[in-house]
Coordinates of C-alpha atoms in Angstrom, one line a residue:
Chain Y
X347 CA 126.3 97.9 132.0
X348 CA 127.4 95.7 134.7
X349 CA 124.5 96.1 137.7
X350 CA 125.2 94.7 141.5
X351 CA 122.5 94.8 144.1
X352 CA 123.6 94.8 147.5
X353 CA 121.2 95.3 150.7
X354 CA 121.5 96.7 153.7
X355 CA 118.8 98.5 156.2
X356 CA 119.3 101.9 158.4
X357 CA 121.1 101.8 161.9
X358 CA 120.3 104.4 164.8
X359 CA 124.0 105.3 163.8
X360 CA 122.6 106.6 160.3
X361 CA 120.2 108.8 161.5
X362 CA 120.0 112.3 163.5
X363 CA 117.8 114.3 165.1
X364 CA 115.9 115.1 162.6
X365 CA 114.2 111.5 163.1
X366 CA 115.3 110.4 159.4
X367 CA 118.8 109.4 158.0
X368 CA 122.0 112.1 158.1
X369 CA 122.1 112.8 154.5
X370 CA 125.8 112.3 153.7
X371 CA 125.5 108.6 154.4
X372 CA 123.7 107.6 151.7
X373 CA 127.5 107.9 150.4
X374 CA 128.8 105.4 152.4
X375 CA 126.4 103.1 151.7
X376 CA 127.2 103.6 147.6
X377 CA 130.7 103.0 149.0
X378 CA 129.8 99.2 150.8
X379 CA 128.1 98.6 147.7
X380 CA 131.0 98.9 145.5
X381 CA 133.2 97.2 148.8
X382 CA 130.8 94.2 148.3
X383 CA 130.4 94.1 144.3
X384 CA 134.6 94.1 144.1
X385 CA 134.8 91.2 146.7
X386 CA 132.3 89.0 145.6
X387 CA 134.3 89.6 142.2
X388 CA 137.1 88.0 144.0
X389 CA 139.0 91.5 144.7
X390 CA 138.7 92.3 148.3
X391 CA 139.2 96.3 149.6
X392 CA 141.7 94.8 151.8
X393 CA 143.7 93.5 149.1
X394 CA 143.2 96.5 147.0
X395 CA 144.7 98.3 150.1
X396 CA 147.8 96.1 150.0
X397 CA 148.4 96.4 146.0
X398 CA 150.2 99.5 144.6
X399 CA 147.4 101.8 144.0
X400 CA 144.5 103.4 145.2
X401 CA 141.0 104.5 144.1
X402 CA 140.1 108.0 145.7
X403 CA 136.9 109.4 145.1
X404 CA 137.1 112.8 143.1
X405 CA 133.6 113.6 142.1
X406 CA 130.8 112.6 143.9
X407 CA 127.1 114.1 143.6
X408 CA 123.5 112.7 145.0
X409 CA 119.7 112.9 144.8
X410 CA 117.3 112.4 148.0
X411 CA 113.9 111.8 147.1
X412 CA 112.2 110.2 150.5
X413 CA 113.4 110.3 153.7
X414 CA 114.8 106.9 155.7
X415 CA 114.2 106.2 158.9
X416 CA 115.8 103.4 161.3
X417 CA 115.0 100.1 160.2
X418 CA 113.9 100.8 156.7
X419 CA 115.3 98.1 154.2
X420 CA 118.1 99.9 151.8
X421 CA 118.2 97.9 148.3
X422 CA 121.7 99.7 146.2
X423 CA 121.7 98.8 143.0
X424 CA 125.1 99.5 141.2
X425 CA 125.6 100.9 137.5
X426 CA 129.3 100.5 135.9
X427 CA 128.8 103.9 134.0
X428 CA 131.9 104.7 132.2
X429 CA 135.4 103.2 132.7
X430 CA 137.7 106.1 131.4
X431 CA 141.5 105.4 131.0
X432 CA 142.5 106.8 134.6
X433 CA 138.7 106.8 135.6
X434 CA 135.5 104.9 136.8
X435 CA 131.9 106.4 136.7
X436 CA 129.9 104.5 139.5
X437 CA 125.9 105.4 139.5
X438 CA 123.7 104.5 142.2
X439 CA 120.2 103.9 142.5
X440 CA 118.5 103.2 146.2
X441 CA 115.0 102.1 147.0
X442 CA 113.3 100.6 149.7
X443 CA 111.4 97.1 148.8
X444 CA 109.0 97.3 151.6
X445 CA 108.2 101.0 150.3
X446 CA 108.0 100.1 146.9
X447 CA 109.9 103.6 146.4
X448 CA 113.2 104.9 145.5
X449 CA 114.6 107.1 147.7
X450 CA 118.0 108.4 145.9
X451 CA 120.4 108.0 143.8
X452 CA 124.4 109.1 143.7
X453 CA 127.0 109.2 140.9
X454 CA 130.9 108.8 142.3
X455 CA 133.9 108.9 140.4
X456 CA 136.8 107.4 141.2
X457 CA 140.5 107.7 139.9
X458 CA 143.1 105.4 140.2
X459 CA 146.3 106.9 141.7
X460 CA 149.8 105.5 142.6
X461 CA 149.8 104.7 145.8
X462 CA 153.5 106.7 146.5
X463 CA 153.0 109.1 144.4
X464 CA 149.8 109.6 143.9
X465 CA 149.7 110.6 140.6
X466 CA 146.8 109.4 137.9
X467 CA 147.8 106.1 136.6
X468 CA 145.6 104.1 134.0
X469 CA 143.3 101.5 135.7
X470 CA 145.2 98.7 136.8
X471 CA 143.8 95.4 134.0
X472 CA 142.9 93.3 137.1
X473 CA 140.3 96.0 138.2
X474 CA 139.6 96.7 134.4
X475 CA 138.6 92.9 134.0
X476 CA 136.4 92.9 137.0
X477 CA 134.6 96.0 136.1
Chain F
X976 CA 126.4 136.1 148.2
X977 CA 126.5 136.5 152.0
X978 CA 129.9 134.5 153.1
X979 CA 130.9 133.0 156.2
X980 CA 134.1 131.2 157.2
X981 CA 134.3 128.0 159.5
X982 CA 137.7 126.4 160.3
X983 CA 137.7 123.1 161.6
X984 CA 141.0 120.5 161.4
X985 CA 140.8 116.9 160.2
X986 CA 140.6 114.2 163.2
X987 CA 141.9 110.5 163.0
X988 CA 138.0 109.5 162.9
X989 CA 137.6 111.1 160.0
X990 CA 139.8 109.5 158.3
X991 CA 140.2 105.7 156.7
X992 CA 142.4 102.9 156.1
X993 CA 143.7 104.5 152.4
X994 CA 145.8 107.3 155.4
X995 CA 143.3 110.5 154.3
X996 CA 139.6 111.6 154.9
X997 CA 136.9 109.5 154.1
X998 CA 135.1 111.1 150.9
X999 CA 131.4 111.7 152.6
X1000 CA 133.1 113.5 155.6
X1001 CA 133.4 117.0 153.4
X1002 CA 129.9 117.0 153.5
X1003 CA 129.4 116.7 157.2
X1004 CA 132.2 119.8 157.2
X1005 CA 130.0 121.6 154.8
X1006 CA 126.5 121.2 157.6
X1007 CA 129.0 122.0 160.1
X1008 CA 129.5 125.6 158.7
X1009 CA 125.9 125.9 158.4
X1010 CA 125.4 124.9 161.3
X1011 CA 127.8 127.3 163.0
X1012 CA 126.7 129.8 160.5
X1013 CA 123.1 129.9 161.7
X1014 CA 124.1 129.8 165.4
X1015 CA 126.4 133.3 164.4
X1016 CA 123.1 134.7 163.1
X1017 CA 121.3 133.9 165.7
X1018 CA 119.0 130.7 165.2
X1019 CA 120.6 127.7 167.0
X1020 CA 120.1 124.3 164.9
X1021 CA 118.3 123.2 168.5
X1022 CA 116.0 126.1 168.1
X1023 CA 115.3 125.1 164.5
X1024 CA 114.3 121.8 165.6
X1025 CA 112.2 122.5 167.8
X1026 CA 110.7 124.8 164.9
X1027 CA 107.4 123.8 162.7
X1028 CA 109.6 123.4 159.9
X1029 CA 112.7 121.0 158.6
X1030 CA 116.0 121.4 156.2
X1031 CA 116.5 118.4 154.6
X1032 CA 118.9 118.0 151.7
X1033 CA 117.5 116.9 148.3
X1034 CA 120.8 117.2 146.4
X1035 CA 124.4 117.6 147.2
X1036 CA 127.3 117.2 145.1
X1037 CA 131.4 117.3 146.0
X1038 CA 134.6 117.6 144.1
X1039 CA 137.9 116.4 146.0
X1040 CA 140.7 118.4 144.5
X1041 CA 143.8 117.2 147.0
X1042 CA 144.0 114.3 150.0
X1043 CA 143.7 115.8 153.7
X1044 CA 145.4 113.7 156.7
X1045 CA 144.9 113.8 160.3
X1046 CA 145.9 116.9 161.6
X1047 CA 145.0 119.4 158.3
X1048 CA 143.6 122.9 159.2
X1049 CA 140.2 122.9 157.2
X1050 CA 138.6 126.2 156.4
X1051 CA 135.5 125.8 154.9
X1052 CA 134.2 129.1 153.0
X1053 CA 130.1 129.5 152.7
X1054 CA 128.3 131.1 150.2
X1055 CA 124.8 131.4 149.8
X1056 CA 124.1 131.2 146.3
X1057 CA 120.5 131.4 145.8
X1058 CA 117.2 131.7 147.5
X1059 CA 114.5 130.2 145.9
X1060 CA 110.5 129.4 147.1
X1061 CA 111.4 126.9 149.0
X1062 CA 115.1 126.1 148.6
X1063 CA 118.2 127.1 149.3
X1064 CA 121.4 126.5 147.2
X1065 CA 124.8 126.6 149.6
X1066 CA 128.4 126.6 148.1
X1067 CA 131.6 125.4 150.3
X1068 CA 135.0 126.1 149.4
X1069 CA 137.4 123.8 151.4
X1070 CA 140.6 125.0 151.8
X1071 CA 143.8 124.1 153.4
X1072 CA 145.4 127.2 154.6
X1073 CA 149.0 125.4 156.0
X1074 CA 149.1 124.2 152.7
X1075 CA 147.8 127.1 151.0
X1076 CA 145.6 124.6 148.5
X1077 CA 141.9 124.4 147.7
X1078 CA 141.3 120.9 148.8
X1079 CA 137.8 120.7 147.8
X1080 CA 133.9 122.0 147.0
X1081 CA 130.4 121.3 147.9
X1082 CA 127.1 122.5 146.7
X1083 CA 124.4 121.5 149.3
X1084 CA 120.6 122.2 148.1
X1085 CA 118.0 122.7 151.4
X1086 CA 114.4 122.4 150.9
X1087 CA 112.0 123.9 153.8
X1088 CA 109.4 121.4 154.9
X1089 CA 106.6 121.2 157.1
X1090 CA 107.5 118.9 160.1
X1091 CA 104.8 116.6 160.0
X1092 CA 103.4 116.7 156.7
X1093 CA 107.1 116.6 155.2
X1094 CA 105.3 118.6 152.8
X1095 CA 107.7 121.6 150.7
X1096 CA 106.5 124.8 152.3
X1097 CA 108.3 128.8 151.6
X1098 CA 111.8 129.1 153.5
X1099 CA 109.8 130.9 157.1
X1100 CA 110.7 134.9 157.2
X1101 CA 113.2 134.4 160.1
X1102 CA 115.4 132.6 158.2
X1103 CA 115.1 134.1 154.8
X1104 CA 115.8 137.2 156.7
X1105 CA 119.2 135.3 158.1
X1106 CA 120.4 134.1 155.1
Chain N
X738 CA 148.5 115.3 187.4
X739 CA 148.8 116.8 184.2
X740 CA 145.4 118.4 183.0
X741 CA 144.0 119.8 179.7
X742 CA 140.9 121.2 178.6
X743 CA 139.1 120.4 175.3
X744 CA 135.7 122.5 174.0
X745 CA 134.0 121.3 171.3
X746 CA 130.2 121.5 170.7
X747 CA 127.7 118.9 169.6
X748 CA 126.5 118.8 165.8
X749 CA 123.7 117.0 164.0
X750 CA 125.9 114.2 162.5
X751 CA 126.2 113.2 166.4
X752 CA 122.9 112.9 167.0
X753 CA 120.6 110.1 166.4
X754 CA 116.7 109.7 166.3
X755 CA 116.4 109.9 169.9
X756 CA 117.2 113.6 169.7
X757 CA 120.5 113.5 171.6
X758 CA 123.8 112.3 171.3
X759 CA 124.5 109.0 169.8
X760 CA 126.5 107.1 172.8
X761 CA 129.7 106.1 171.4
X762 CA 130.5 109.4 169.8
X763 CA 131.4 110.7 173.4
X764 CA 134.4 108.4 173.0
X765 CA 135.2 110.0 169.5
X766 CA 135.5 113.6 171.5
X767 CA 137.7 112.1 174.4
X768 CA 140.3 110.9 171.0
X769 CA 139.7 114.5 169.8
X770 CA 141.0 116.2 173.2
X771 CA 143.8 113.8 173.3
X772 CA 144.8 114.6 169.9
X773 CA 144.6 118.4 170.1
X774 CA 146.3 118.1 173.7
X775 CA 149.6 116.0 172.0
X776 CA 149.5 118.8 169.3
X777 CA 150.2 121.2 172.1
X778 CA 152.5 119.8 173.2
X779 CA 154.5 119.6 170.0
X780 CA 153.4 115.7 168.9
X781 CA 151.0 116.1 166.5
X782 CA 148.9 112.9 165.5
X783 CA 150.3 113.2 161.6
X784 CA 153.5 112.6 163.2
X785 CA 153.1 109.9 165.1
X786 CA 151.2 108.1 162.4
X787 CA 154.3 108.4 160.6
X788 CA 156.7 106.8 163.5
X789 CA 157.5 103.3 164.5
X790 CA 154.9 102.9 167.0
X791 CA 150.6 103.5 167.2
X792 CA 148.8 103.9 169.9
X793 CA 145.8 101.9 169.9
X794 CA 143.4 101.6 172.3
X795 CA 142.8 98.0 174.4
X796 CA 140.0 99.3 176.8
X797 CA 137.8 102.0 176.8
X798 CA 134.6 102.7 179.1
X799 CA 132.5 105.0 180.1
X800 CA 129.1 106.8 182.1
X801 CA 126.6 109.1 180.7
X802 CA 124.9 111.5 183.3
X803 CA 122.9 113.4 180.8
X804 CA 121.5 113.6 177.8
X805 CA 123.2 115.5 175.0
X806 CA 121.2 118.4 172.5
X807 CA 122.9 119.4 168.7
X808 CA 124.6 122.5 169.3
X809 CA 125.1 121.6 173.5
X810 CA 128.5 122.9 173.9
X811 CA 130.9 120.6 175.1
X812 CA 133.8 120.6 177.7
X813 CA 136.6 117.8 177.8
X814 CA 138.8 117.7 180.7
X815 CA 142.0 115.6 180.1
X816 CA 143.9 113.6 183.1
X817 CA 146.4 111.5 182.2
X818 CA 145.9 108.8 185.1
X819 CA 148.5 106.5 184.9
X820 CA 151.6 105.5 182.7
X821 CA 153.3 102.0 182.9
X822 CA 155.5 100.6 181.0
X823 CA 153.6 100.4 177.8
X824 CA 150.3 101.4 178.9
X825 CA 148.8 105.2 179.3
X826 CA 145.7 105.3 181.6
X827 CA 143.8 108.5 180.1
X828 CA 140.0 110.2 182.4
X829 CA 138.0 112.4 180.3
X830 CA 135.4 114.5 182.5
X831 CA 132.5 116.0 180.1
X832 CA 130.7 119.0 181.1
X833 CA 128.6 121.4 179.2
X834 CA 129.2 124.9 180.9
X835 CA 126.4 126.5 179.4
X836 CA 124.0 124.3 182.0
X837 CA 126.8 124.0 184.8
X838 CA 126.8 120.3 184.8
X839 CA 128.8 117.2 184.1
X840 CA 127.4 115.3 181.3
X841 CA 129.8 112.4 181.4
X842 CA 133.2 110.5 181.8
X843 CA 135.3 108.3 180.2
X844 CA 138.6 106.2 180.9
X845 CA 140.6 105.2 177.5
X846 CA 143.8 102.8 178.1
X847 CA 146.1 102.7 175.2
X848 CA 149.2 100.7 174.7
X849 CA 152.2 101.7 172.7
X850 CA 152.7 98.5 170.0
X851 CA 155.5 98.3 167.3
X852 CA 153.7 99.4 164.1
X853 CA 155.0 96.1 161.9
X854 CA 154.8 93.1 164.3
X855 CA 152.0 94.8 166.6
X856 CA 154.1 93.8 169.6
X857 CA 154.1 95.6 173.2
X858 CA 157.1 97.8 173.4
X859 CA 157.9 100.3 176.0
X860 CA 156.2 103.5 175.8
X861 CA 158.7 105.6 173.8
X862 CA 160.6 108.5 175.6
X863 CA 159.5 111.4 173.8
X864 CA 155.9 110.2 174.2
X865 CA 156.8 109.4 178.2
X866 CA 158.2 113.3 178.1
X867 CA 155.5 114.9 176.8
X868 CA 152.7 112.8 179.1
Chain Q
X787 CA 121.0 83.5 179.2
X788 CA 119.6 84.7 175.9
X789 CA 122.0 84.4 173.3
X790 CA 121.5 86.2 169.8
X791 CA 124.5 86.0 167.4
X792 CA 124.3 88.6 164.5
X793 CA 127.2 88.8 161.9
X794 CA 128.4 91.7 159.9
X795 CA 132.0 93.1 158.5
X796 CA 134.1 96.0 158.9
X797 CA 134.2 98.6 156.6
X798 CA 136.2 101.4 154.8
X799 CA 133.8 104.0 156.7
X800 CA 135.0 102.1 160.2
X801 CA 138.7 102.3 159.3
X802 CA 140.8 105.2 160.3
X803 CA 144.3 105.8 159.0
X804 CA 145.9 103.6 161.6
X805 CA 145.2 100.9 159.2
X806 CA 142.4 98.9 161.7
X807 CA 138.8 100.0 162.9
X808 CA 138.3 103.2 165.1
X809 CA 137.6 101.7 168.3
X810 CA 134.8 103.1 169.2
X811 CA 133.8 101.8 166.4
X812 CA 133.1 97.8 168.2
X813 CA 130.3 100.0 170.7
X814 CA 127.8 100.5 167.1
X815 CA 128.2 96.9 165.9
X816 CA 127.3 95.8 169.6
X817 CA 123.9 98.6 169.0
X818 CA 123.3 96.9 165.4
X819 CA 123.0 93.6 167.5
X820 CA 121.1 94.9 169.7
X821 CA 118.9 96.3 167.1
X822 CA 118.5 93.3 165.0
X823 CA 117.8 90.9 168.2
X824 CA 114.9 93.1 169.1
X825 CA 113.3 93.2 165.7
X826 CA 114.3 89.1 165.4
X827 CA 111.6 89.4 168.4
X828 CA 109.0 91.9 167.1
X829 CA 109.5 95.1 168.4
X830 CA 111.8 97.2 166.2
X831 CA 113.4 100.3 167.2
X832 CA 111.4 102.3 164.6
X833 CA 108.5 101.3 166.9
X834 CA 110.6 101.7 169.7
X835 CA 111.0 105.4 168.8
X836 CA 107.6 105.9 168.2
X837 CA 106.8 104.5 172.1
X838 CA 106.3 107.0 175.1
X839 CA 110.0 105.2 176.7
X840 CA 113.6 105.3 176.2
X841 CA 116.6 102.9 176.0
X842 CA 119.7 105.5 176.6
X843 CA 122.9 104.2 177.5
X844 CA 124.3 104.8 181.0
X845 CA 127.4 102.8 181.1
X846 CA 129.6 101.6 178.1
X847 CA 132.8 99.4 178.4
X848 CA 134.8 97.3 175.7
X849 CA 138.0 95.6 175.8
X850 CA 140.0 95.4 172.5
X851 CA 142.1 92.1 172.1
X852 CA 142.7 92.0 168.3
X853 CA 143.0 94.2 164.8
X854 CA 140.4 94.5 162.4
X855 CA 140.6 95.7 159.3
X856 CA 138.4 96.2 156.2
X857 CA 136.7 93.5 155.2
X858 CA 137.1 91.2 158.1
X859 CA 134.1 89.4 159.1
X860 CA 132.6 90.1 162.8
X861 CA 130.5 87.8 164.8
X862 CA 128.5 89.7 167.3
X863 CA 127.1 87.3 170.5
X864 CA 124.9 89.1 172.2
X865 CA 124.2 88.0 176.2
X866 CA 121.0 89.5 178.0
X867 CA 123.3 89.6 181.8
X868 CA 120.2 91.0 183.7
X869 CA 117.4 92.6 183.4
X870 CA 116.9 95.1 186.6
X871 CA 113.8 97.3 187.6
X872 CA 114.6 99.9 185.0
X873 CA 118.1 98.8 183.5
X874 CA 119.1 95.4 181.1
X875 CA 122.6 94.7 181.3
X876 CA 123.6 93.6 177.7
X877 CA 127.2 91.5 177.0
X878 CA 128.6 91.2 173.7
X879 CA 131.7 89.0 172.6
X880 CA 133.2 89.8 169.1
X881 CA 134.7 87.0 167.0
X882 CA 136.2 86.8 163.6
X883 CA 135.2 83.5 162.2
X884 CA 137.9 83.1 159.6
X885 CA 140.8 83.6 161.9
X886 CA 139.1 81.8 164.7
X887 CA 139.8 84.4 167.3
X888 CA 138.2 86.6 169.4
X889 CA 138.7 90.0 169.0
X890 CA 136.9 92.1 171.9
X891 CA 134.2 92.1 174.5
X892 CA 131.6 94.9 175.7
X893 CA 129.2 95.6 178.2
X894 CA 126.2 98.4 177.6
X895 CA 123.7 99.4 180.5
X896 CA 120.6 100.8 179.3
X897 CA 118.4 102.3 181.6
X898 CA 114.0 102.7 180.8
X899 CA 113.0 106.5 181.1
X900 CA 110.2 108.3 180.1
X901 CA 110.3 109.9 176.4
X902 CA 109.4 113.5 177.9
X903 CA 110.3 113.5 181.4
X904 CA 113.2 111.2 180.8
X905 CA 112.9 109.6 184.5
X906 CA 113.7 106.5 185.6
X907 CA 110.7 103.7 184.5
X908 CA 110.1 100.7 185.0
X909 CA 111.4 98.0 181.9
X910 CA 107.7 97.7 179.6
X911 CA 106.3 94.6 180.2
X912 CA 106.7 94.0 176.3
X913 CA 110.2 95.0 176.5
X914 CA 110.7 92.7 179.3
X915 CA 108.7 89.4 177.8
X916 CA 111.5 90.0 175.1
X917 CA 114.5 90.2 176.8

């Protein structure tokens, strides 16, 4: 459905001592990606973090197929998998251009949740249009 | 089947603007129990790398049952689920025990490589042996 | 004056690929052994998040002596330096007891602030009691 | 002297549940700078790594003037202050350019050593024609 590419390369931050990139940020870069798709759709995190709901992550699952080390060029591109009535399936595929390889891929689900309560609400229609 | 137990509490880094953890954190809990788990056995992550051999992950997938905030006890409950040639499936159990609330659970899949070649190589004796 | 005494150990995630401890995290582990030492004493950092007033922090340096290994254990030792009027003046020694030496130190000023308008404010008395 | 400006924006993942960025935080977007000026001039830190030398930090200090939070857009100007036998002297001034304000300052000390020994060394010449 929808796709989004956002780029990004690997920081000395990202990596560990292994020499290659700690494995659980490859999530936070699926995250920036979806930071950067819902601005440049005009709905900025920080206004999301204003409005009366929230999107918390419930699911989340990914493949690593090469490692990344510091500098390597990160391209994420972004699937709109599903939109459910309370849910959003987000996949996530990343390469590296200078590679010519993928190197993973992630799938996160997100639910929208009053903000107070926290309780499953449908997705608000602003984020429904965008999506 | 072997289990091990690692508790841990949830600090104001790892958490983010929405007021709770940041999703990818409950994986870094989960390497933190193996980490510690290892050490208990008696082979030191250091030790490891400085071994002929590497861990990497090449899948790992989460589900985020309730929201944690600065300050939550974490115990995180490991379970080695299977031993294959050259992998290793891990399961985490997060739990809140103030709370008395699952809060969440991993699955973290290991595969043994050779340092340099990167290549997939059978888990080495002394850690088949551990786990 | 008043003294407190964190332990903590280094893990992966705070490593980089220089094989040691990424520089800024030593920061994160002087927050840590301030947060753990206002939970002693009864002031847990859920609470204050939900009070009137934070805590950030407006300057913040530090020395490295030595280099830092995953699993290095990791002594913080907690001296509350100074408090004015709505400033704390925190000094973090870092030593690793396993190799008898001091690894680092740190100095972290925080200032109380109203949480709405951000504004200075005194530092208030049940934080001044505890400190 | 030299001046490199590198841009960038705050994150979810730099948050914490204060609302603004974790403050040490400003210390790895004055390392990204650092690592995008010295592959602007040829010599990235993949390379870097792979050399027989060393850039650790020895002294880290940041002053923190304003709030950011998620989304906000960071302009990194990165000074070279001196460049000593063995040590560079690096200043960094952090600016949002929509609000027109600055919003912190930092000064890292890297020293030269050795990869294996980790002594003292002299800056490499290449590192020095850069700087």
């Amino acid at each position: 459905m929808t796709t989004f590419v956002y780029r990004t390369q690997l920081r000395l931050k990202d990596t560990d001592a292994t020499g290659v990139m700690y494995f659980s940020e490859q999530f936070k870069f699926a995250l920036e990606a979806f930071e950067e798709f819902l601005k440049e759709r005009g709905f900025a995190l920080k206004e999301l973090l204003a409005s009366s709901f929230l999107l918390p992550v419930v699911h989340a699952k990914a493949d690593y197929f090469a490692p990344m080390q510091v500098g390597d060029l990160l391209e994420v591109a972004l699937y709109v998998e599903k939109i459910g009535c309370s849910s959003i399936v987000l996949h996530y595929l990343f390469s590296d251009p200078n590679r010519g390889i993928e190197v993973g891929r992630a799938e996160v689900v997100h639910v929208a949740v009053d903000r107070l309560t926290r309780k499953k609400i449908p997705i608000p229609e602003r984020l429904r249009a965008i999506l």
